[in-house]
Amino acid sequence: MNQATQQQDPADEEEPGIPPYELLGGETMVRSIVDRFYDLMELEPEFAELRAMHPPSMEGSRDKLFWFLSGWLGGPSLYIERFGHPRLRARHLPFAITSKERDQWITCMALAMQELGVAEDLRDRLLTSLYQTADWMRNTPG
Ligand code: HEM
C-alpha cells in the first residue's frame, strides 16, 4: 500500500491532473479552511462535543490539521516531513469517537468550505473522501 492510499488521498482515484490543493488555491486557501473550521468549532454550539475533546488552546491542532491536509490534498507533505506516517486512527484512539463526533467534524468542515466559497463539485468530492476517513476513525459504539 503506498502512502497516498494510506492517507485516502482524494486525488488517488481520479485521473491524473491538477491536485485538489491547486484547485483550492494552494496554501492560503487550505490554511483559511483550517482556521475557519476551528473558529466554527469554537463558536457554534452544535460542535460543542467536538470542541470539548480538544485542548483549551487549539493553536497546535490548527497547525497539525493544516500540515496534514496540505499533503492529503496533493500539496507539500508538511505533516509527514515533521512526524512521519500520520497513523491517524491510532492517534485518535485516546478520544472516544462515535458517529456523533464524526458527523460534527464533517458538518464543521462542510460549513467552513461552504463559507469560503469552495466550488460545490470540489467540495462534494473532498467531503466524500473526508467522510470515509472520519468514519474509519470511529472507535466507540454510538
Ligand atoms: C471523526 C471525528 C474526529 C474527531 C472527533 C477528531 C478529534 C481530534 C482531536 C481531539 C485531536 C487532538 C488535537 C490536539 O491534540 O491538538 C485530533 C488531532 C488530529 N486530527 Fe482529528 N478528529 C476527527 C477526524 C479527523 C479527520 C477526518 C482528520 C483528517 C482528515 C483528522 C486529522 C487530525 C490530525 C492530523 C490531528 C493531529 C494528530 C497529531 O499529530 O497529534 N481528524 N483530532
mmCIF file with all atom_site columns, C-alpha atoms and ligand atoms in Angstrom:
data_model
loop_
_atom_site.group_PDB
_atom_site.id
_atom_site.type_symbol
_atom_site.label_atom_id
_atom_site.label_alt_id
_atom_site.label_comp_id
_atom_site.label_asym_id
_atom_site.label_entity_id
_atom_site.label_seq_id
_atom_site.pdbx_PDB_ins_code
_atom_site.Cartn_x
_atom_site.Cartn_y
_atom_site.Cartn_z
_atom_site.occupancy
_atom_site.B_iso_or_equiv
_atom_site.pdbx_formal_charge
_atom_site.auth_seq_id
_atom_site.auth_comp_id
_atom_site.auth_asym_id
_atom_site.auth_atom_id
_atom_site.pdbx_PDB_model_num
ATOM   1   C  CA  . MET A 1 1   ? 0.000   0.000  0.000   1.00 0.00 ? 1   MET A CA  1
ATOM   2   C  CA  . ASN A 1 2   ? 1.517   3.311  -0.955  1.00 0.00 ? 2   ASN A CA  1
ATOM   3   C  CA  . GLN A 1 3   ? 1.446   6.460  1.118   1.00 0.00 ? 3   GLN A CA  1
ATOM   4   C  CA  . ALA A 1 4   ? -1.328  8.081  -0.895  1.00 0.00 ? 4   ALA A CA  1
ATOM   5   C  CA  . THR A 1 5   ? -3.626  5.077  -0.408  1.00 0.00 ? 5   THR A CA  1
ATOM   6   C  CA  . GLN A 1 6   ? -2.962  5.019  3.316   1.00 0.00 ? 6   GLN A CA  1
ATOM   7   C  CA  . GLN A 1 7   ? -3.986  8.638  3.526   1.00 0.00 ? 7   GLN A CA  1
ATOM   8   C  CA  . GLN A 1 8   ? -7.016  8.064  1.289   1.00 0.00 ? 8   GLN A CA  1
ATOM   9   C  CA  . ASP A 1 9   ? -5.772  10.824 -0.976  1.00 0.00 ? 9   ASP A CA  1
ATOM   10  C  CA  . PRO A 1 10  ? -8.762  12.197 -2.882  1.00 0.00 ? 10  PRO A CA  1
ATOM   11  C  CA  . ALA A 1 11  ? -6.527  12.658 -5.930  1.00 0.00 ? 11  ALA A CA  1
ATOM   12  C  CA  . ASP A 1 12  ? -5.686  8.956  -5.877  1.00 0.00 ? 12  ASP A CA  1
ATOM   13  C  CA  . GLU A 1 13  ? -8.775  7.622  -7.577  1.00 0.00 ? 13  GLU A CA  1
ATOM   14  C  CA  . GLU A 1 14  ? -9.152  10.451 -10.062 1.00 0.00 ? 14  GLU A CA  1
ATOM   15  C  CA  . GLU A 1 15  ? -7.484  10.782 -13.436 1.00 0.00 ? 15  GLU A CA  1
ATOM   16  C  CA  . PRO A 1 16  ? -4.052  12.330 -13.112 1.00 0.00 ? 16  PRO A CA  1
ATOM   17  C  CA  . GLY A 1 17  ? -4.500  16.062 -13.227 1.00 0.00 ? 17  GLY A CA  1
ATOM   18  C  CA  . ILE A 1 18  ? -4.496  19.128 -11.105 1.00 0.00 ? 18  ILE A CA  1
ATOM   19  C  CA  . PRO A 1 19  ? -4.280  18.215 -7.422  1.00 0.00 ? 19  PRO A CA  1
ATOM   20  C  CA  . PRO A 1 20  ? -7.133  19.436 -5.188  1.00 0.00 ? 20  PRO A CA  1
ATOM   21  C  CA  . TYR A 1 21  ? -4.539  21.570 -3.365  1.00 0.00 ? 21  TYR A CA  1
ATOM   22  C  CA  . GLU A 1 22  ? -4.085  23.621 -6.544  1.00 0.00 ? 22  GLU A CA  1
ATOM   23  C  CA  . LEU A 1 23  ? -7.786  23.638 -7.412  1.00 0.00 ? 23  LEU A CA  1
ATOM   24  C  CA  . LEU A 1 24  ? -8.494  25.130 -3.990  1.00 0.00 ? 24  LEU A CA  1
ATOM   25  C  CA  . GLY A 1 25  ? -5.942  27.878 -4.462  1.00 0.00 ? 25  GLY A CA  1
ATOM   26  C  CA  . GLY A 1 26  ? -2.929  26.496 -2.614  1.00 0.00 ? 26  GLY A CA  1
ATOM   27  C  CA  . GLU A 1 27  ? -1.564  27.163 0.838   1.00 0.00 ? 27  GLU A CA  1
ATOM   28  C  CA  . THR A 1 28  ? -3.540  30.325 1.622   1.00 0.00 ? 28  THR A CA  1
ATOM   29  C  CA  . MET A 1 29  ? -6.915  28.706 0.993   1.00 0.00 ? 29  MET A CA  1
ATOM   30  C  CA  . VAL A 1 30  ? -6.039  25.447 2.779   1.00 0.00 ? 30  VAL A CA  1
ATOM   31  C  CA  . ARG A 1 31  ? -4.940  27.445 5.821   1.00 0.00 ? 31  ARG A CA  1
ATOM   32  C  CA  . SER A 1 32  ? -8.126  29.549 5.637   1.00 0.00 ? 32  SER A CA  1
ATOM   33  C  CA  . ILE A 1 33  ? -10.299 26.425 5.595   1.00 0.00 ? 33  ILE A CA  1
ATOM   34  C  CA  . VAL A 1 34  ? -8.498  25.020 8.638   1.00 0.00 ? 34  VAL A CA  1
ATOM   35  C  CA  . ASP A 1 35  ? -8.755  28.328 10.504  1.00 0.00 ? 35  ASP A CA  1
ATOM   36  C  CA  . ARG A 1 36  ? -12.468 28.669 9.734   1.00 0.00 ? 36  ARG A CA  1
ATOM   37  C  CA  . PHE A 1 37  ? -13.015 25.020 10.758  1.00 0.00 ? 37  PHE A CA  1
ATOM   38  C  CA  . TYR A 1 38  ? -11.548 25.653 14.223  1.00 0.00 ? 38  TYR A CA  1
ATOM   39  C  CA  . ASP A 1 39  ? -13.238 29.068 14.550  1.00 0.00 ? 39  ASP A CA  1
ATOM   40  C  CA  . LEU A 1 40  ? -16.611 27.431 13.878  1.00 0.00 ? 40  LEU A CA  1
ATOM   41  C  CA  . MET A 1 41  ? -15.796 24.636 16.313  1.00 0.00 ? 41  MET A CA  1
ATOM   42  C  CA  . GLU A 1 42  ? -15.098 27.300 18.930  1.00 0.00 ? 42  GLU A CA  1
ATOM   43  C  CA  . LEU A 1 43  ? -18.191 29.367 18.150  1.00 0.00 ? 43  LEU A CA  1
ATOM   44  C  CA  . GLU A 1 44  ? -21.048 27.051 17.243  1.00 0.00 ? 44  GLU A CA  1
ATOM   45  C  CA  . PRO A 1 45  ? -22.941 25.209 19.987  1.00 0.00 ? 45  PRO A CA  1
ATOM   46  C  CA  . GLU A 1 46  ? -23.684 22.347 17.572  1.00 0.00 ? 46  GLU A CA  1
ATOM   47  C  CA  . PHE A 1 47  ? -19.958 21.447 17.697  1.00 0.00 ? 47  PHE A CA  1
ATOM   48  C  CA  . ALA A 1 48  ? -19.645 21.606 21.487  1.00 0.00 ? 48  ALA A CA  1
ATOM   49  C  CA  . GLU A 1 49  ? -18.795 17.920 21.994  1.00 0.00 ? 49  GLU A CA  1
ATOM   50  C  CA  . LEU A 1 50  ? -16.122 18.085 19.317  1.00 0.00 ? 50  LEU A CA  1
ATOM   51  C  CA  . ARG A 1 51  ? -14.666 21.254 20.861  1.00 0.00 ? 51  ARG A CA  1
ATOM   52  C  CA  . ALA A 1 52  ? -14.613 19.683 24.327  1.00 0.00 ? 52  ALA A CA  1
ATOM   53  C  CA  . MET A 1 53  ? -12.342 16.862 23.110  1.00 0.00 ? 53  MET A CA  1
ATOM   54  C  CA  . HIS A 1 54  ? -9.662  19.342 22.009  1.00 0.00 ? 54  HIS A CA  1
ATOM   55  C  CA  . PRO A 1 55  ? -7.129  21.095 24.245  1.00 0.00 ? 55  PRO A CA  1
ATOM   56  C  CA  . PRO A 1 56  ? -8.001  24.551 25.654  1.00 0.00 ? 56  PRO A CA  1
ATOM   57  C  CA  . SER A 1 57  ? -5.750  26.189 23.061  1.00 0.00 ? 57  SER A CA  1
ATOM   58  C  CA  . MET A 1 58  ? -6.265  24.783 19.574  1.00 0.00 ? 58  MET A CA  1
ATOM   59  C  CA  . GLU A 1 59  ? -3.266  26.553 18.008  1.00 0.00 ? 59  GLU A CA  1
ATOM   60  C  CA  . GLY A 1 60  ? -1.353  23.255 17.794  1.00 0.00 ? 60  GLY A CA  1
ATOM   61  C  CA  . SER A 1 61  ? -4.420  21.479 16.408  1.00 0.00 ? 61  SER A CA  1
ATOM   62  C  CA  . ARG A 1 62  ? -4.707  24.115 13.670  1.00 0.00 ? 62  ARG A CA  1
ATOM   63  C  CA  . ASP A 1 63  ? -1.109  23.673 12.584  1.00 0.00 ? 63  ASP A CA  1
ATOM   64  C  CA  . LYS A 1 64  ? -1.315  19.885 12.580  1.00 0.00 ? 64  LYS A CA  1
ATOM   65  C  CA  . LEU A 1 65  ? -4.514  19.713 10.556  1.00 0.00 ? 65  LEU A CA  1
ATOM   66  C  CA  . PHE A 1 66  ? -3.124  22.271 8.096   1.00 0.00 ? 66  PHE A CA  1
ATOM   67  C  CA  . TRP A 1 67  ? 0.119   20.302 7.701   1.00 0.00 ? 67  TRP A CA  1
ATOM   68  C  CA  . PHE A 1 68  ? -1.835  17.086 7.240   1.00 0.00 ? 68  PHE A CA  1
ATOM   69  C  CA  . LEU A 1 69  ? -4.355  18.449 4.738   1.00 0.00 ? 69  LEU A CA  1
ATOM   70  C  CA  . SER A 1 70  ? -1.592  20.074 2.703   1.00 0.00 ? 70  SER A CA  1
ATOM   71  C  CA  . GLY A 1 71  ? -0.193  16.633 1.837   1.00 0.00 ? 71  GLY A CA  1
ATOM   72  C  CA  . TRP A 1 72  ? -3.570  14.870 1.722   1.00 0.00 ? 72  TRP A CA  1
ATOM   73  C  CA  . LEU A 1 73  ? -4.759  17.351 -0.905  1.00 0.00 ? 73  LEU A CA  1
ATOM   74  C  CA  . GLY A 1 74  ? -1.714  16.794 -3.074  1.00 0.00 ? 74  GLY A CA  1
ATOM   75  C  CA  . GLY A 1 75  ? 0.400   19.734 -1.885  1.00 0.00 ? 75  GLY A CA  1
ATOM   76  C  CA  . PRO A 1 76  ? 3.616   19.688 0.174   1.00 0.00 ? 76  PRO A CA  1
ATOM   77  C  CA  . SER A 1 77  ? 3.792   16.779 2.663   1.00 0.00 ? 77  SER A CA  1
ATOM   78  C  CA  . LEU A 1 78  ? 4.283   19.067 5.646   1.00 0.00 ? 78  LEU A CA  1
ATOM   79  C  CA  . TYR A 1 79  ? 2.905   16.659 8.257   1.00 0.00 ? 79  TYR A CA  1
ATOM   80  C  CA  . ILE A 1 80  ? 4.960   13.663 7.109   1.00 0.00 ? 80  ILE A CA  1
ATOM   81  C  CA  . GLU A 1 81  ? 8.110   15.818 6.973   1.00 0.00 ? 81  GLU A CA  1
ATOM   82  C  CA  . ARG A 1 82  ? 7.627   16.591 10.651  1.00 0.00 ? 82  ARG A CA  1
ATOM   83  C  CA  . PHE A 1 83  ? 6.078   13.466 12.139  1.00 0.00 ? 83  PHE A CA  1
ATOM   84  C  CA  . GLY A 1 84  ? 6.374   10.604 9.638   1.00 0.00 ? 84  GLY A CA  1
ATOM   85  C  CA  . HIS A 1 85  ? 3.374   8.492  8.765   1.00 0.00 ? 85  HIS A CA  1
ATOM   86  C  CA  . PRO A 1 86  ? 0.170   10.094 10.115  1.00 0.00 ? 86  PRO A CA  1
ATOM   87  C  CA  . ARG A 1 87  ? -1.252  6.886  11.714  1.00 0.00 ? 87  ARG A CA  1
ATOM   88  C  CA  . LEU A 1 88  ? -4.457  8.860  12.063  1.00 0.00 ? 88  LEU A CA  1
ATOM   89  C  CA  . ARG A 1 89  ? -6.629  6.129  13.519  1.00 0.00 ? 89  ARG A CA  1
ATOM   90  C  CA  . ALA A 1 90  ? -4.052  5.306  16.193  1.00 0.00 ? 90  ALA A CA  1
ATOM   91  C  CA  . ARG A 1 91  ? -3.572  8.985  17.019  1.00 0.00 ? 91  ARG A CA  1
ATOM   92  C  CA  . HIS A 1 92  ? -7.321  9.345  17.568  1.00 0.00 ? 92  HIS A CA  1
ATOM   93  C  CA  . LEU A 1 93  ? -7.662  6.326  19.871  1.00 0.00 ? 93  LEU A CA  1
ATOM   94  C  CA  . PRO A 1 94  ? -7.304  8.454  23.038  1.00 0.00 ? 94  PRO A CA  1
ATOM   95  C  CA  . PHE A 1 95  ? -10.589 10.153 22.047  1.00 0.00 ? 95  PHE A CA  1
ATOM   96  C  CA  . ALA A 1 96  ? -13.951 8.387  22.130  1.00 0.00 ? 96  ALA A CA  1
ATOM   97  C  CA  . ILE A 1 97  ? -15.262 8.937  18.602  1.00 0.00 ? 97  ILE A CA  1
ATOM   98  C  CA  . THR A 1 98  ? -18.845 7.890  17.876  1.00 0.00 ? 98  THR A CA  1
ATOM   99  C  CA  . SER A 1 99  ? -20.985 8.740  14.861  1.00 0.00 ? 99  SER A CA  1
ATOM   100 C  CA  . LYS A 1 100 ? -21.933 11.959 16.674  1.00 0.00 ? 100 LYS A CA  1
ATOM   101 C  CA  . GLU A 1 101 ? -18.343 13.268 16.754  1.00 0.00 ? 101 GLU A CA  1
ATOM   102 C  CA  . ARG A 1 102 ? -17.785 12.058 13.183  1.00 0.00 ? 102 ARG A CA  1
ATOM   103 C  CA  . ASP A 1 103 ? -20.825 13.977 11.994  1.00 0.00 ? 103 ASP A CA  1
ATOM   104 C  CA  . GLN A 1 104 ? -19.847 17.106 13.919  1.00 0.00 ? 104 GLN A CA  1
ATOM   105 C  CA  . TRP A 1 105 ? -16.365 17.018 12.353  1.00 0.00 ? 105 TRP A CA  1
ATOM   106 C  CA  . ILE A 1 106 ? -17.756 16.638 8.822   1.00 0.00 ? 106 ILE A CA  1
ATOM   107 C  CA  . THR A 1 107 ? -20.502 19.235 9.285   1.00 0.00 ? 107 THR A CA  1
ATOM   108 C  CA  . CYS A 1 108 ? -17.983 21.715 10.672  1.00 0.00 ? 108 CYS A CA  1
ATOM   109 C  CA  . MET A 1 109 ? -15.648 21.124 7.719   1.00 0.00 ? 109 MET A CA  1
ATOM   110 C  CA  . ALA A 1 110 ? -18.520 21.348 5.208   1.00 0.00 ? 110 ALA A CA  1
ATOM   111 C  CA  . LEU A 1 111 ? -19.562 24.681 6.685   1.00 0.00 ? 111 LEU A CA  1
ATOM   112 C  CA  . ALA A 1 112 ? -16.004 26.041 6.595   1.00 0.00 ? 112 ALA A CA  1
ATOM   113 C  CA  . MET A 1 113 ? -15.597 25.090 2.919   1.00 0.00 ? 113 MET A CA  1
ATOM   114 C  CA  . GLN A 1 114 ? -19.004 26.465 2.005   1.00 0.00 ? 114 GLN A CA  1
ATOM   115 C  CA  . GLU A 1 115 ? -18.386 29.793 3.751   1.00 0.00 ? 115 GLU A CA  1
ATOM   116 C  CA  . LEU A 1 116 ? -15.071 30.160 1.957   1.00 0.00 ? 116 LEU A CA  1
ATOM   117 C  CA  . GLY A 1 117 ? -16.700 29.587 -1.421  1.00 0.00 ? 117 GLY A CA  1
ATOM   118 C  CA  . VAL A 1 118 ? -15.142 26.254 -2.395  1.00 0.00 ? 118 VAL A CA  1
ATOM   119 C  CA  . ALA A 1 119 ? -16.846 25.160 -5.622  1.00 0.00 ? 119 ALA A CA  1
ATOM   120 C  CA  . GLU A 1 120 ? -19.647 22.715 -4.982  1.00 0.00 ? 120 GLU A CA  1
ATOM   121 C  CA  . ASP A 1 121 ? -18.313 19.807 -7.068  1.00 0.00 ? 121 ASP A CA  1
ATOM   122 C  CA  . LEU A 1 122 ? -14.857 20.032 -5.481  1.00 0.00 ? 122 LEU A CA  1
ATOM   123 C  CA  . ARG A 1 123 ? -16.411 20.391 -2.035  1.00 0.00 ? 123 ARG A CA  1
ATOM   124 C  CA  . ASP A 1 124 ? -18.578 17.316 -2.563  1.00 0.00 ? 124 ASP A CA  1
ATOM   125 C  CA  . ARG A 1 125 ? -15.633 15.275 -3.752  1.00 0.00 ? 125 ARG A CA  1
ATOM   126 C  CA  . LEU A 1 126 ? -13.419 16.284 -0.820  1.00 0.00 ? 126 LEU A CA  1
ATOM   127 C  CA  . LEU A 1 127 ? -16.159 15.815 1.761   1.00 0.00 ? 127 LEU A CA  1
ATOM   128 C  CA  . THR A 1 128 ? -16.943 12.330 0.443   1.00 0.00 ? 128 THR A CA  1
ATOM   129 C  CA  . SER A 1 129 ? -13.294 11.337 0.976   1.00 0.00 ? 129 SER A CA  1
ATOM   130 C  CA  . LEU A 1 130 ? -13.100 13.076 4.346   1.00 0.00 ? 130 LEU A CA  1
ATOM   131 C  CA  . TYR A 1 131 ? -16.274 11.319 5.455   1.00 0.00 ? 131 TYR A CA  1
ATOM   132 C  CA  . GLN A 1 132 ? -14.647 7.960  4.735   1.00 0.00 ? 132 GLN A CA  1
ATOM   133 C  CA  . THR A 1 133 ? -11.607 8.959  6.785   1.00 0.00 ? 133 THR A CA  1
ATOM   134 C  CA  . ALA A 1 134 ? -13.748 10.290 9.636   1.00 0.00 ? 134 ALA A CA  1
ATOM   135 C  CA  . ASP A 1 135 ? -15.939 7.194  9.608   1.00 0.00 ? 135 ASP A CA  1
ATOM   136 C  CA  . TRP A 1 136 ? -12.865 4.961  9.795   1.00 0.00 ? 136 TRP A CA  1
ATOM   137 C  CA  . MET A 1 137 ? -11.751 6.932  12.884  1.00 0.00 ? 137 MET A CA  1
ATOM   138 C  CA  . ARG A 1 138 ? -14.839 5.860  14.862  1.00 0.00 ? 138 ARG A CA  1
ATOM   139 C  CA  . ASN A 1 139 ? -13.649 3.752  17.772  1.00 0.00 ? 139 ASN A CA  1
ATOM   140 C  CA  . THR A 1 140 ? -16.640 3.767  20.146  1.00 0.00 ? 140 THR A CA  1
ATOM   141 C  CA  . PRO A 1 141 ? -20.178 2.431  19.608  1.00 0.00 ? 141 PRO A CA  1
ATOM   142 C  CA  . GLY A 1 142 ? -22.920 5.012  19.214  1.00 0.00 ? 142 GLY A CA  1
HETATM 143 C  C1  . HEM B 2 .   ? -14.027 11.709 13.236  1.00 0.00 ? 1   HEM B C1  1
HETATM 144 C  C2  . HEM B 2 .   ? -14.048 12.784 14.004  1.00 0.00 ? 1   HEM B C2  1
HETATM 145 C  C3  . HEM B 2 .   ? -12.796 13.412 14.538  1.00 0.00 ? 1   HEM B C3  1
HETATM 146 C  C4  . HEM B 2 .   ? -12.590 13.798 15.808  1.00 0.00 ? 1   HEM B C4  1
HETATM 147 C  C5  . HEM B 2 .   ? -13.588 13.717 16.946  1.00 0.00 ? 1   HEM B C5  1
HETATM 148 C  C6  . HEM B 2 .   ? -11.233 14.316 15.902  1.00 0.00 ? 1   HEM B C6  1
HETATM 149 C  C7  . HEM B 2 .   ? -10.643 14.798 17.055  1.00 0.00 ? 1   HEM B C7  1
HETATM 150 C  C8  . HEM B 2 .   ? -9.318  15.117 17.180  1.00 0.00 ? 1   HEM B C8  1
HETATM 151 C  C9  . HEM B 2 .   ? -8.679  15.558 18.411  1.00 0.00 ? 1   HEM B C9  1
HETATM 152 C  C10 . HEM B 2 .   ? -9.390  15.740 19.740  1.00 0.00 ? 1   HEM B C10 1
HETATM 153 C  C11 . HEM B 2 .   ? -7.370  15.754 18.140  1.00 0.00 ? 1   HEM B C11 1
HETATM 154 C  C12 . HEM B 2 .   ? -6.263  16.210 19.116  1.00 0.00 ? 1   HEM B C12 1
HETATM 155 C  C13 . HEM B 2 .   ? -5.985  17.676 18.878  1.00 0.00 ? 1   HEM B C13 1
HETATM 156 C  C14 . HEM B 2 .   ? -4.736  18.182 19.570  1.00 0.00 ? 1   HEM B C14 1
HETATM 157 O  O1  . HEM B 2 .   ? -4.008  17.405 20.208  1.00 0.00 ? 1   HEM B O1  1
HETATM 158 O  O2  . HEM B 2 .   ? -4.470  19.394 19.458  1.00 0.00 ? 1   HEM B O2  1
HETATM 159 C  C15 . HEM B 2 .   ? -7.173  15.441 16.741  1.00 0.00 ? 1   HEM B C15 1
HETATM 160 C  C16 . HEM B 2 .   ? -5.965  15.502 16.090  1.00 0.00 ? 1   HEM B C16 1
HETATM 161 C  C17 . HEM B 2 .   ? -5.807  15.367 14.747  1.00 0.00 ? 1   HEM B C17 1
HETATM 162 N  N1  . HEM B 2 .   ? -6.797  15.105 13.835  1.00 0.00 ? 1   HEM B N1  1
HETATM 163 FE FE1 . HEM B 2 .   ? -8.700  14.655 14.248  1.00 0.00 ? 1   HEM B FE1 1
HETATM 164 N  N2  . HEM B 2 .   ? -10.636 14.230 14.674  1.00 0.00 ? 1   HEM B N2  1
HETATM 165 C  C18 . HEM B 2 .   ? -11.557 13.690 13.805  1.00 0.00 ? 1   HEM B C18 1
HETATM 166 C  C19 . HEM B 2 .   ? -11.385 13.499 12.458  1.00 0.00 ? 1   HEM B C19 1
HETATM 167 C  C20 . HEM B 2 .   ? -10.250 13.822 11.753  1.00 0.00 ? 1   HEM B C20 1
HETATM 168 C  C21 . HEM B 2 .   ? -10.116 13.726 10.326  1.00 0.00 ? 1   HEM B C21 1
HETATM 169 C  C22 . HEM B 2 .   ? -11.220 13.261 9.367   1.00 0.00 ? 1   HEM B C22 1
HETATM 170 C  C23 . HEM B 2 .   ? -8.838  14.109 10.038  1.00 0.00 ? 1   HEM B C23 1
HETATM 171 C  C24 . HEM B 2 .   ? -8.131  14.208 8.722   1.00 0.00 ? 1   HEM B C24 1
HETATM 172 C  C25 . HEM B 2 .   ? -8.729  14.332 7.573   1.00 0.00 ? 1   HEM B C25 1
HETATM 173 C  C26 . HEM B 2 .   ? -8.186  14.453 11.275  1.00 0.00 ? 1   HEM B C26 1
HETATM 174 C  C27 . HEM B 2 .   ? -6.886  14.897 11.402  1.00 0.00 ? 1   HEM B C27 1
HETATM 175 C  C28 . HEM B 2 .   ? -6.237  15.111 12.587  1.00 0.00 ? 1   HEM B C28 1
HETATM 176 C  C29 . HEM B 2 .   ? -4.819  15.374 12.691  1.00 0.00 ? 1   HEM B C29 1
HETATM 177 C  C30 . HEM B 2 .   ? -3.813  15.436 11.561  1.00 0.00 ? 1   HEM B C30 1
HETATM 178 C  C31 . HEM B 2 .   ? -4.546  15.521 14.055  1.00 0.00 ? 1   HEM B C31 1
HETATM 179 C  C32 . HEM B 2 .   ? -3.172  15.771 14.713  1.00 0.00 ? 1   HEM B C32 1
HETATM 180 C  C33 . HEM B 2 .   ? -2.588  14.404 15.081  1.00 0.00 ? 1   HEM B C33 1
HETATM 181 C  C34 . HEM B 2 .   ? -1.290  14.542 15.865  1.00 0.00 ? 1   HEM B C34 1
HETATM 182 O  O3  . HEM B 2 .   ? -0.234  14.669 15.243  1.00 0.00 ? 1   HEM B O3  1
HETATM 183 O  O4  . HEM B 2 .   ? -1.329  14.534 17.089  1.00 0.00 ? 1   HEM B O4  1
HETATM 184 N  N3  . HEM B 2 .   ? -9.074  14.281 12.298  1.00 0.00 ? 1   HEM B N3  1
HETATM 185 N  N4  . HEM B 2 .   ? -8.368  15.075 16.190  1.00 0.00 ? 1   HEM B N4  1
#
